[in-house]
Short mmCIF file of C-alpha atoms and ligand atoms in Angstrom, two decimals:
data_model
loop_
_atom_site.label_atom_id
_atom_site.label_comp_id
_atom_site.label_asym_id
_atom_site.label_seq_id
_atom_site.Cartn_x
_atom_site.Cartn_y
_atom_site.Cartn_z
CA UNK A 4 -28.33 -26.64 2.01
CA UNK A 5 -28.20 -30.12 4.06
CA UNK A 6 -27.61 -32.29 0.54
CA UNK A 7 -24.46 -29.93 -0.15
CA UNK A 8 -22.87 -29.98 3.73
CA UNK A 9 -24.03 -33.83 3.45
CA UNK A 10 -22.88 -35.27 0.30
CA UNK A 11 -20.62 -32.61 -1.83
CA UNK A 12 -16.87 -32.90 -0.94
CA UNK A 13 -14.92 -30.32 1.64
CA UNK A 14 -13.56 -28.78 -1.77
CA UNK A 15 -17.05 -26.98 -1.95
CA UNK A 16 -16.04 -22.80 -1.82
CA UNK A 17 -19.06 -20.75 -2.81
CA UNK A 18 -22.02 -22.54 -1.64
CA UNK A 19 -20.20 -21.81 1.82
CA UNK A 20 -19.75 -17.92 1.32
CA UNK A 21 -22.70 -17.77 -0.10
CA UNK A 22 -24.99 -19.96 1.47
CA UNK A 23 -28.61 -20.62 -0.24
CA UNK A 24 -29.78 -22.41 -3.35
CA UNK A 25 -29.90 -20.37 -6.60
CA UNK A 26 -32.62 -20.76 -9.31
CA UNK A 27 -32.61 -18.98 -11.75
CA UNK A 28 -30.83 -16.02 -13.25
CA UNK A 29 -30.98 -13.06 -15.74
CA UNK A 30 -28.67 -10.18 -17.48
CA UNK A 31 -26.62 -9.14 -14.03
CA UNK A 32 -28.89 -11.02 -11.17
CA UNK A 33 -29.13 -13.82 -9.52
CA UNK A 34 -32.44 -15.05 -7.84
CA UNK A 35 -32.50 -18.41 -5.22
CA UNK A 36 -35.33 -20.33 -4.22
CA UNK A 37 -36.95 -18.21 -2.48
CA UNK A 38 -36.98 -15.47 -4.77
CA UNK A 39 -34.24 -13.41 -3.54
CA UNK A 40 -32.58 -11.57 -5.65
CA UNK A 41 -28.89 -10.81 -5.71
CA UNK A 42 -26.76 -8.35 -7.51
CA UNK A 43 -23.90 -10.05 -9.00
CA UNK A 44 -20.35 -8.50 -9.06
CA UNK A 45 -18.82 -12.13 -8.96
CA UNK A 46 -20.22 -12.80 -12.66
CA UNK A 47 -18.95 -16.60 -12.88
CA UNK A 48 -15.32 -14.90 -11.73
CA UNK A 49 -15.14 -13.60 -15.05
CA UNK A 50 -16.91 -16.38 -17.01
CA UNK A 51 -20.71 -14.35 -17.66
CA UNK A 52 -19.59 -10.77 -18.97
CA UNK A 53 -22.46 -10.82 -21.08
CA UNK A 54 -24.32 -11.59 -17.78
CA UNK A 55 -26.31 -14.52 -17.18
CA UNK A 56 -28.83 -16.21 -20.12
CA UNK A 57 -27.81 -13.08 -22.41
CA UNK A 58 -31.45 -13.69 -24.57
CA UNK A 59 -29.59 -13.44 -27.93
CA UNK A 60 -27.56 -16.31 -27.17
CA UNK A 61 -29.51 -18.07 -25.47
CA UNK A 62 -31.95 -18.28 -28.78
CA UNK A 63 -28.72 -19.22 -31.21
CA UNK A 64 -28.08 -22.08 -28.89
CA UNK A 65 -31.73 -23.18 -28.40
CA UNK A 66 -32.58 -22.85 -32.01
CA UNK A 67 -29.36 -25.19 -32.63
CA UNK A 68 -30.33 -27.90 -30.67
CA UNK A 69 -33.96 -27.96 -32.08
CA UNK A 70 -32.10 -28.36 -35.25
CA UNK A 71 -30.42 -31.01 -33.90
CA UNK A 72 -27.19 -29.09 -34.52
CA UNK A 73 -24.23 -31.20 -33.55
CA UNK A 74 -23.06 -31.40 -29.96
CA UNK A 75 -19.79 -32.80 -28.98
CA UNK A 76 -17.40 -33.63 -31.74
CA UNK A 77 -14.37 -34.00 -30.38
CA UNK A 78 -12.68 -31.86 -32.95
CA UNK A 79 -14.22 -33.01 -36.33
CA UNK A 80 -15.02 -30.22 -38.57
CA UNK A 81 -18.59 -28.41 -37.53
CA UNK A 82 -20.25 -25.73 -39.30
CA UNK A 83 -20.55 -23.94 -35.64
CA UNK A 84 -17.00 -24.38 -35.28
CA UNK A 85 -16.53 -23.06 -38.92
CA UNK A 86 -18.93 -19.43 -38.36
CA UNK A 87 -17.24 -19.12 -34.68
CA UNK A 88 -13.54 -19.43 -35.91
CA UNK A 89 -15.24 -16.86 -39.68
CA UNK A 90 -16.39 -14.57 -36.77
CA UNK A 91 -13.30 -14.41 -34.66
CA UNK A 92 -10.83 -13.91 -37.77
CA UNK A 93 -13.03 -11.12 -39.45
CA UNK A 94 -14.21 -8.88 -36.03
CA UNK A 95 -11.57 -9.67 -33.66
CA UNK A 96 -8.10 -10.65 -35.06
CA UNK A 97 -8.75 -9.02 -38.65
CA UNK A 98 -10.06 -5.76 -37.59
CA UNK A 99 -6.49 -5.64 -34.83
CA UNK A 100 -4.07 -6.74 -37.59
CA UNK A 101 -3.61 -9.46 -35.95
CA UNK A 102 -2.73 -13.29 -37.13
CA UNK A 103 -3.16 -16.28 -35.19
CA UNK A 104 -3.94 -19.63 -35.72
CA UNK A 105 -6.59 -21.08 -33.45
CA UNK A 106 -6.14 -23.80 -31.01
CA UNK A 107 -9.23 -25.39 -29.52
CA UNK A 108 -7.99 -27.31 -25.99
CA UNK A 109 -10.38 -28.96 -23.09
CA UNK A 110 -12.37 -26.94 -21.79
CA UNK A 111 -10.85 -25.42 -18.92
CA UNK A 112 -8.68 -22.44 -18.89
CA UNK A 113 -5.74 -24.39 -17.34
CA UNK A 114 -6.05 -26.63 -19.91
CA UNK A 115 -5.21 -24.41 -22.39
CA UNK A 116 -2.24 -22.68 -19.70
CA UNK A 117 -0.95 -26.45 -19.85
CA UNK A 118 -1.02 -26.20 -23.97
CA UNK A 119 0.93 -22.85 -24.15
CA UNK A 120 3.19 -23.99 -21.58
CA UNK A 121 4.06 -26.95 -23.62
CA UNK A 122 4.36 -25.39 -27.02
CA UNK A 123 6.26 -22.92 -25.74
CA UNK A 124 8.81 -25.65 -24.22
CA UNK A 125 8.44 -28.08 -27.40
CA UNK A 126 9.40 -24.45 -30.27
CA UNK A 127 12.61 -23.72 -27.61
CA UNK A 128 13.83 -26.65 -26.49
CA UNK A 129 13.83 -24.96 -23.27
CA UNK A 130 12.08 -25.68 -20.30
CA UNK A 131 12.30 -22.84 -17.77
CA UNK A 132 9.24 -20.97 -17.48
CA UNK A 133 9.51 -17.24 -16.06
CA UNK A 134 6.18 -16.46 -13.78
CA UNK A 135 5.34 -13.58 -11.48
CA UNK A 136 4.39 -12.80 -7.81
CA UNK A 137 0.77 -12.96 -7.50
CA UNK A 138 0.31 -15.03 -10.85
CA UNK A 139 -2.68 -17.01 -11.12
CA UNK A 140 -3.14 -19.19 -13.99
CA UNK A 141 -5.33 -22.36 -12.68
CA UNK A 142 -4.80 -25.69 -10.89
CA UNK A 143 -3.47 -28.42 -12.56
CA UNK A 144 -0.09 -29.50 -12.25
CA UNK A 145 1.26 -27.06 -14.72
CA UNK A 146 -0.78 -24.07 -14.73
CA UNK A 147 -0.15 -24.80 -10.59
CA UNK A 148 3.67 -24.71 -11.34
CA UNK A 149 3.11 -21.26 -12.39
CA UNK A 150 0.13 -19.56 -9.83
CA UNK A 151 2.09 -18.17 -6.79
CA UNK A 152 -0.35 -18.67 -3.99
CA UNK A 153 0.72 -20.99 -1.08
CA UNK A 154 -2.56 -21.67 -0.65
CA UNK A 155 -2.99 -23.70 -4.14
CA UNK A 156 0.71 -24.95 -3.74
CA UNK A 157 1.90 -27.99 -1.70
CA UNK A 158 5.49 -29.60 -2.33
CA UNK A 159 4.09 -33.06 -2.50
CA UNK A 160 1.94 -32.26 -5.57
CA UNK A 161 3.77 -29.57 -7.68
CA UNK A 162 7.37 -29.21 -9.01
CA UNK A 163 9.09 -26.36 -8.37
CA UNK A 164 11.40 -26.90 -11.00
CA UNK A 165 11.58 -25.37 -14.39
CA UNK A 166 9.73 -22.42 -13.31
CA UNK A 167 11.30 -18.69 -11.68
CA UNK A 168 9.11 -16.39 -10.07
CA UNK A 169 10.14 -12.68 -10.63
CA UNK A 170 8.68 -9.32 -9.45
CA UNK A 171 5.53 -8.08 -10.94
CA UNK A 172 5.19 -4.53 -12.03
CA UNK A 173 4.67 -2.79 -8.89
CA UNK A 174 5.88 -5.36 -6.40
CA UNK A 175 8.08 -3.22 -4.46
CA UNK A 176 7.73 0.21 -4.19
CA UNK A 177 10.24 2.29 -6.19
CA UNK A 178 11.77 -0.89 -7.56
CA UNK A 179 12.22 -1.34 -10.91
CA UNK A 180 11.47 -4.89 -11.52
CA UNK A 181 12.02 -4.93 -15.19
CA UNK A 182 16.25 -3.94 -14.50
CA UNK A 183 15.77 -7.20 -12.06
CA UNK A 184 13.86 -9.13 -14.65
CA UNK A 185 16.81 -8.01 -17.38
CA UNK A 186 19.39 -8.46 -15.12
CA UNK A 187 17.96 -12.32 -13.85
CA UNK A 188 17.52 -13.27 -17.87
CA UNK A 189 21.07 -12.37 -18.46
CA UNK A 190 23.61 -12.95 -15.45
CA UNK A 191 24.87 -16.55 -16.00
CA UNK A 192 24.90 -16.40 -12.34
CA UNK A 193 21.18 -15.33 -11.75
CA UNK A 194 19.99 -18.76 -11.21
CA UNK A 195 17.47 -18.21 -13.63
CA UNK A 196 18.00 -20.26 -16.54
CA UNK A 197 17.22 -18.45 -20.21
CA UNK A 198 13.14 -19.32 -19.86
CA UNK A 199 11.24 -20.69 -22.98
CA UNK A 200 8.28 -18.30 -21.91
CA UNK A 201 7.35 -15.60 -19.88
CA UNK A 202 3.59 -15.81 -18.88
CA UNK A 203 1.90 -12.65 -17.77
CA UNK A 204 -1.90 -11.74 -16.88
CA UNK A 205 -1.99 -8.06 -17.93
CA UNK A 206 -4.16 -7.16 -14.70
CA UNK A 207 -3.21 -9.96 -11.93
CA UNK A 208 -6.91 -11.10 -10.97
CA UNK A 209 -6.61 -13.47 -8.10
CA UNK A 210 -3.51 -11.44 -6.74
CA UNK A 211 -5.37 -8.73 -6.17
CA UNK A 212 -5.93 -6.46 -8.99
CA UNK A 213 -2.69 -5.75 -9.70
CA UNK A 214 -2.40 -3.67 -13.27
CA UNK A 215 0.62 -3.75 -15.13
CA UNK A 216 1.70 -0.56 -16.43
CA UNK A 217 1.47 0.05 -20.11
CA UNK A 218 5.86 0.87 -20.20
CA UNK A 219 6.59 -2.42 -18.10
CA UNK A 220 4.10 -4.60 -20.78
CA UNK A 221 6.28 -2.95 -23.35
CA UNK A 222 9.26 -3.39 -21.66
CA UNK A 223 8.74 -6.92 -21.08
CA UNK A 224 7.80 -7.93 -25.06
CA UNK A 225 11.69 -5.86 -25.56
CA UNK A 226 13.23 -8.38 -23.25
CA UNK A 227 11.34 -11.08 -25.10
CA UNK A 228 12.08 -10.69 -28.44
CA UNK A 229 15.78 -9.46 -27.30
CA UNK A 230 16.54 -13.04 -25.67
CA UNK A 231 14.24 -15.14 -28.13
CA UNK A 232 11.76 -15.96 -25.17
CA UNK A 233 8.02 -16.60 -26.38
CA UNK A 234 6.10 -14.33 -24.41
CA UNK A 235 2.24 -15.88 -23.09
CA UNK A 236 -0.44 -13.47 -22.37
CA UNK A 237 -2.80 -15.35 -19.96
CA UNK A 238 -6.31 -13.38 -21.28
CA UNK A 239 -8.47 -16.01 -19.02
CA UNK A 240 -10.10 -13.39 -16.55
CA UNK A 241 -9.35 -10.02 -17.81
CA UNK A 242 -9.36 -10.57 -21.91
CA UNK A 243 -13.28 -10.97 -23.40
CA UNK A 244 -13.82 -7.31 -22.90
CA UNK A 245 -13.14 -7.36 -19.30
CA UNK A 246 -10.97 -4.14 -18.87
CA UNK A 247 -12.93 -1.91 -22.03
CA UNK A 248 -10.86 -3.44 -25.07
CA UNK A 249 -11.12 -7.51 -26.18
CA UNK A 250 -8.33 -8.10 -25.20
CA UNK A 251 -6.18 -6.79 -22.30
CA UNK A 252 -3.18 -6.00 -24.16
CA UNK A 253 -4.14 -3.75 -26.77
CA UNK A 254 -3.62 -1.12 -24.44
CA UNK A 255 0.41 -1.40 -24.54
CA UNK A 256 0.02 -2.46 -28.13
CA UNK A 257 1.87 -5.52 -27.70
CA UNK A 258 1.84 -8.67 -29.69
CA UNK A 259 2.10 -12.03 -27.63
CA UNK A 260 3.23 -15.09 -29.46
CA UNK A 261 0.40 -17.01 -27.43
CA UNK A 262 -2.64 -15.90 -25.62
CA UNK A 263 -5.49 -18.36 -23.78
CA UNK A 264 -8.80 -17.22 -24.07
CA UNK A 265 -11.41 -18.55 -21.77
CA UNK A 266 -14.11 -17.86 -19.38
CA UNK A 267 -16.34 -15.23 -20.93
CA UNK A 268 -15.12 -16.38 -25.14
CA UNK A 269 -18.42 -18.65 -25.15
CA UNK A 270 -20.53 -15.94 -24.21
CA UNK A 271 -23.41 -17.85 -22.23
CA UNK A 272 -20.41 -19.49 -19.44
CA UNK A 273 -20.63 -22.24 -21.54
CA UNK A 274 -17.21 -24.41 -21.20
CA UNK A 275 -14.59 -23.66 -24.01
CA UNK A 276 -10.50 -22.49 -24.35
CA UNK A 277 -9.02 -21.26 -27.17
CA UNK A 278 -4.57 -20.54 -27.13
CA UNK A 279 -4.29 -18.27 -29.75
CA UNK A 280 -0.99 -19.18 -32.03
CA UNK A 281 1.37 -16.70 -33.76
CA UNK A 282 1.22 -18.45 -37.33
CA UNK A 283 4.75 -19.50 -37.22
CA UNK A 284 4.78 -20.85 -34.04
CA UNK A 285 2.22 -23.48 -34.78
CA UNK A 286 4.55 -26.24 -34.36
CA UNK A 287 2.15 -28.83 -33.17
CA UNK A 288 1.65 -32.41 -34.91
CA UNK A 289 -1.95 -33.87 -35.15
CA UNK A 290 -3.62 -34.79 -31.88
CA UNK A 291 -0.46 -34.00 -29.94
CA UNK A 292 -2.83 -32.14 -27.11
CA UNK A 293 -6.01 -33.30 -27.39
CA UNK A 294 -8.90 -33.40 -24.79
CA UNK A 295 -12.48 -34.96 -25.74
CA UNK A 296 -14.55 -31.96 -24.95
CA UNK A 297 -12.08 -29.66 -27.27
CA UNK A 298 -14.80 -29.00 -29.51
CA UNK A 299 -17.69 -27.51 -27.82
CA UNK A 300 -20.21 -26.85 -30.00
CA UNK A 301 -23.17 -25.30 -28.37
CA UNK A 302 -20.26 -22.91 -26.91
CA UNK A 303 -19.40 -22.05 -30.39
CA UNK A 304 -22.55 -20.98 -31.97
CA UNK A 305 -23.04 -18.80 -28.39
CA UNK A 306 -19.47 -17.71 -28.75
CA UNK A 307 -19.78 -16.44 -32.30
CA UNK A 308 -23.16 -14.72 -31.31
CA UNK A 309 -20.74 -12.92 -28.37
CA UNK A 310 -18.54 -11.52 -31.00
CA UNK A 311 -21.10 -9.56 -32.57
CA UNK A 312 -20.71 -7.10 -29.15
CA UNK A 313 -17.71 -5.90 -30.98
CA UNK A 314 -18.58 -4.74 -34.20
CA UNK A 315 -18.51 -1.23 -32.99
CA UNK A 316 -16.82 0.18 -30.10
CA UNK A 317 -20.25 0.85 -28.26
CA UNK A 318 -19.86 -2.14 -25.49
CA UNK A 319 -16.21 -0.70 -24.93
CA UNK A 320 -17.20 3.06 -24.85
CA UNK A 321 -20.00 1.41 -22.10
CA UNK A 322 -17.14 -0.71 -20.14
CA UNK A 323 -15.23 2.77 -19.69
CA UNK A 324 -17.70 4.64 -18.47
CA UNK A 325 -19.45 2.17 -15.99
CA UNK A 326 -15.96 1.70 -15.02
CA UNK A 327 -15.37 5.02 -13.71
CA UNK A 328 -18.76 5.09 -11.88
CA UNK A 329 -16.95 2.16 -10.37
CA UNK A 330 -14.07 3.98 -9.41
CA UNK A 331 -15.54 7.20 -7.92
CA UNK A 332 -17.52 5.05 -5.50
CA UNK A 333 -14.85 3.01 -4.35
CA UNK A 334 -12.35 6.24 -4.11
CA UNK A 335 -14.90 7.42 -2.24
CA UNK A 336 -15.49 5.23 0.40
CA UNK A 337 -11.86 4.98 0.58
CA UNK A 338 -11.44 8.81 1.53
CA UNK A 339 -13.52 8.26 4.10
CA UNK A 340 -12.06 5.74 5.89
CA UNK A 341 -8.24 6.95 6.04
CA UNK A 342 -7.45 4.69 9.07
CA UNK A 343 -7.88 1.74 7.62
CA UNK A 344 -5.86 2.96 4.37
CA UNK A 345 -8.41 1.16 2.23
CA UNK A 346 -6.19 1.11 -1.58
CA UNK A 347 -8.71 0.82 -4.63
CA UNK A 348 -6.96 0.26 -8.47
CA UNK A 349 -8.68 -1.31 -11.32
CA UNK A 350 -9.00 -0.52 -14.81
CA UNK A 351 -12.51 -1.12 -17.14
CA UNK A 352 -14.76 -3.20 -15.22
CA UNK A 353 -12.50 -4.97 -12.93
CA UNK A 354 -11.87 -3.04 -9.94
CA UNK A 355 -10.26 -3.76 -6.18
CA UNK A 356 -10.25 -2.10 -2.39
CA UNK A 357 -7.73 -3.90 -0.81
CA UNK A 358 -8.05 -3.42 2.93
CA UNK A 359 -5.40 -4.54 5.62
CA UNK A 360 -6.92 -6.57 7.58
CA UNK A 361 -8.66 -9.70 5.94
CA UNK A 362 -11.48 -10.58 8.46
CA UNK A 363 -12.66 -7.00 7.93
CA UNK A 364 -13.12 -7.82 4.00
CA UNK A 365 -14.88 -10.81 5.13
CA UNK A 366 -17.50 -8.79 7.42
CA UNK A 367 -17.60 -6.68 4.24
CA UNK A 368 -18.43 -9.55 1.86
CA UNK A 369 -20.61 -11.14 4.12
CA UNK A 370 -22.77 -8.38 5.16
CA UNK A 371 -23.01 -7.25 1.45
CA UNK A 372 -24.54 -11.07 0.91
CA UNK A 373 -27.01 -10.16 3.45
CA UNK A 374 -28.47 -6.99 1.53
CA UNK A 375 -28.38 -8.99 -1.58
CA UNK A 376 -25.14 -8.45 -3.44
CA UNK A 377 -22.58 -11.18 -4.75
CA UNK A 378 -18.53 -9.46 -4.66
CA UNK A 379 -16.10 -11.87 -4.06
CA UNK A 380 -12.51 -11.57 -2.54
CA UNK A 381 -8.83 -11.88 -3.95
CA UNK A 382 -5.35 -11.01 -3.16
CA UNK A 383 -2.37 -12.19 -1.35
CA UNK A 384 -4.38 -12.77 2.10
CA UNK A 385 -8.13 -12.59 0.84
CA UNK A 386 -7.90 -9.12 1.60
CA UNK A 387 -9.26 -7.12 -1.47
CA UNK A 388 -12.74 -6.97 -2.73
CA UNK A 389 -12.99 -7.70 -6.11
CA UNK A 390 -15.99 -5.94 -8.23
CA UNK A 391 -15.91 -7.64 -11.21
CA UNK A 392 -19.81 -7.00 -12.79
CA UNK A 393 -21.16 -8.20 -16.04
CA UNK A 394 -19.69 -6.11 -18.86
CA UNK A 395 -23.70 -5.32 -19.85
CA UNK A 396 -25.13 -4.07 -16.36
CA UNK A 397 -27.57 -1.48 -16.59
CA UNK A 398 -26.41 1.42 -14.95
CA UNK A 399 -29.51 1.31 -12.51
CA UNK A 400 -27.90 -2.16 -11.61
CA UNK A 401 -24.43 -1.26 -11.14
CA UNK A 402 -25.46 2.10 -9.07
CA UNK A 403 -27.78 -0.21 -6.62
CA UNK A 404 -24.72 -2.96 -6.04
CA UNK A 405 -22.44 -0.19 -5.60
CA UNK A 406 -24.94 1.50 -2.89
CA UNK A 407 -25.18 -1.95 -1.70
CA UNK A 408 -21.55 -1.92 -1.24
CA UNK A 409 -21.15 0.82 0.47
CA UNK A 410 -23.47 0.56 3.02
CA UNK A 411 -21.71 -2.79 3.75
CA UNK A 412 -18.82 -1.03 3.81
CA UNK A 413 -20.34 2.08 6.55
CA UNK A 414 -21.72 -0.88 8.59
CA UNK A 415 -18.43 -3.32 9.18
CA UNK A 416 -16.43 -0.24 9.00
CA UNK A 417 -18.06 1.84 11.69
CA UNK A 418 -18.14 -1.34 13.97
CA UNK A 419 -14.51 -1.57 13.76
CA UNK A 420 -13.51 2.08 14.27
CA UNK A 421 -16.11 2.08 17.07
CA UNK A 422 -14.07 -1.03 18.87
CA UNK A 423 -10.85 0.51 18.26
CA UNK A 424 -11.90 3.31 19.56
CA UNK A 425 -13.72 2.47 22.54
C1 PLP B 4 -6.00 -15.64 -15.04
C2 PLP B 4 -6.49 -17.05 -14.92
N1 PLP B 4 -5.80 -18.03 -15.50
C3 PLP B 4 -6.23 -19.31 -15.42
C4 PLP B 4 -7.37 -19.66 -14.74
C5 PLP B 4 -7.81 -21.10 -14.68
O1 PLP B 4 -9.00 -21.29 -15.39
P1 PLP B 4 -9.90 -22.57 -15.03
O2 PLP B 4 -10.39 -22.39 -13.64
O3 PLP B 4 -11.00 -22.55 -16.04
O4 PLP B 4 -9.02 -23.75 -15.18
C6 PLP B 4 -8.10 -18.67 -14.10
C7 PLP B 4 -9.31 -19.00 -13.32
O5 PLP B 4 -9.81 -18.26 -12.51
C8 PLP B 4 -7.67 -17.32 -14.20
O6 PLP B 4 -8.32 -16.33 -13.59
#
């Protein structure tokens, strides 16, 4: 690890949490130079649900290049480009009744945040943006504007202008934060000037696994559509599958006028972003937001080999149920272990235990390292595990990381009732 304390900048995260040199990896492990092999419920955060080197995309992508299929080209007009854009209309938007009209920004997801926030602003004439508590939606200076964390924020490098933070579903307890919301939009006197956009992330990620209810989603398109506000559905982390459907919203049956797609779209974690563009929104002039690597090719022909998982409803039938194999452990584990009120809530394959005290999930994370597993943390203070597997995992797999888990779990736990107690 010497070149990476040595050379790479302070910014470095996971090499530090999880601290050895990886190799090589395959479907839902990881394995480092030594030939360890992890379990991994940290998947890319959200970028490999088809788990890592997925061997059907891999070949598309490899059989390209021989081929000496086009790489980067900027955004000139590719026959990868051309099947992956075929693919998405005819399996994923057609098959939804959906329409939208494809954007294709850098590669990053806050690159395409910064898009949507722009478009937004540019079809209103409005600049106000309405985000939530515990929003996450990337790092650079706009997407920044909008992610609540303290952590990522700093007055010197991000306005706080143009952008109200309101209550997310579920907030406060017994507070109805869609009255607020209503109440904020429309009182002169609110402070809150009429937004452009509100941006949501159906089930907060980063804030801790927060998932909106299916009435408040609803409730929030209403106040939309009653006020003329564009509503953004941020699909980075928890669209692509991620909680059993493609995307996350097709559980309230809502329609967004703009949605970014990122992460897991390519398939293989190859870099790519996609804002998806209500037809007569599409209000953009040539080359207005460009970005040189806004045509990703070898993520296209992978992408448009990813889309074939949803021909049939088999993958989502598979998220479901793996899901609630997920859910009975953690419920589990949290019945035993009422003094420390761990609180699990998830939905598909994304799934949180949020425990009080953040150095305990710490122990947790690190001691589940140490038997060979990969889970990552999230939330307001660090303080909930997040278990966030490939969407593929063989059920062998996702039985051994949960074991994994919980014996983490047993070990850090016990320690800490046994000091309290003694
Ligand atoms: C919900 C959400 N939005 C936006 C982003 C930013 O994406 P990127 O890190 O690719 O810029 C992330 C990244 O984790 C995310 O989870």
């Amino acid at each position: 690890m010497n070149v990476f304390e040595q050379f790479e900048s302070e910014v470095r995260l996971y090499s530090r949490i999880f601290p050895t040199v990886f190799t090589r990896a395959k479907g839902a492990c990881l394995f480092d130079e030594h030939d360890r092999r992890f379990i991994d419920f940290l998947s890319g955060a959200g970028s490999l649900n088809y788990g890592h080197n997925n061997p059907q995309f891999k070949h598309a992508v490899l059989r390209y290049l021989e081929e000496d299929g086009i790489t980067q080209s900027l955004d000139l007009a590719t026959s990868a480009k051309r099947q992956f854009i075929e693919r998405f209309r005819s399996v994923i938007l057609e098959t939804r009744a959906l329409d939208y009209k494809l954007q294709f920004t850098g590669p990053t997801g806050a690159n395409g945040i910064e898009a949507a926030l722009k478009l937004a602003r540019k079809i209103t004439n409005r600049s106000n943006i309405i985000a939530f508590t515990g929003a996450f939606h990337g790092l650079s200076a706009g997407a920044l504007s909008i992610t609540a964390n303290t952590f990522y924020r700093n007055e010197s490098y991000v306005s706080r202008s143009n952008v109200s933070f309101l209550p997310f579903d579920g907030y406060l307890d017994k507070f109805d934060s869609i009255e607020y919301v209503r109440k904020a939009i429309s009182d002169p006197c609110s402070g809150v000037d009429l937004p452009a956009a509100v941006i949501l992330e159906t089930v907060q990620a980063d804030g801790g696994i927060n998932v909106a209810s299916v009435e408040w989603l609803r409730s929030i398109e209403d106040l939309c559509r009653e006020y003329g506000i564009l509503l953004i559905v941020d699909e980075i982390q928890v669209g692509n599958g991620r909680t059993g459907t493609y995307f996350s919203f097709e559980r309230a049956g809502i329609r967004p006028d703009l949605v970014v797609l990122s992460k897991s779209v390519s398939g293989l974690g190859l870099p790519m972003t996609l804002v998806l563009i209500r037809p007569e929104w599409d209000r953009w002039s040539p080359g207005e937001h460009t970005g040189t690597f806004r045509g990703n090719n070898l993520a296209f022909v992978a992408a448009a080999e990813a889309i074939c998982y949803w021909q049939d409803d088999q993958l989502s039938q598979s998220i479901v149920r793996l899901g609630q194999l997920v859910a009975t452990s953690l419920g589990n584990l949290a019945s035993r272990y009422p003094k420390v009120r761990p609180r699990c809530r998830g939905l598909g394959l994304i799934w949180g235990l949020e425990i009080d005290d953040p150095k305990v999930a710490i122990d947790i994370r690190e001691n589940a390292f140490q038997r060979g597993l990969i889970v990552e943390l999230c939330g307001a203070r660090d303080n909930v595990v997040k278990i966030l597997p490939p969407l593929t995992i063989e059920e062998s797999v996702l039985r051994e990381g949960l074991t994994i888990l919980e014996s983490a779990f047993e070990q850090v736990l016990d320690h800490v009732t046994t000091i309290a107690s003694g």
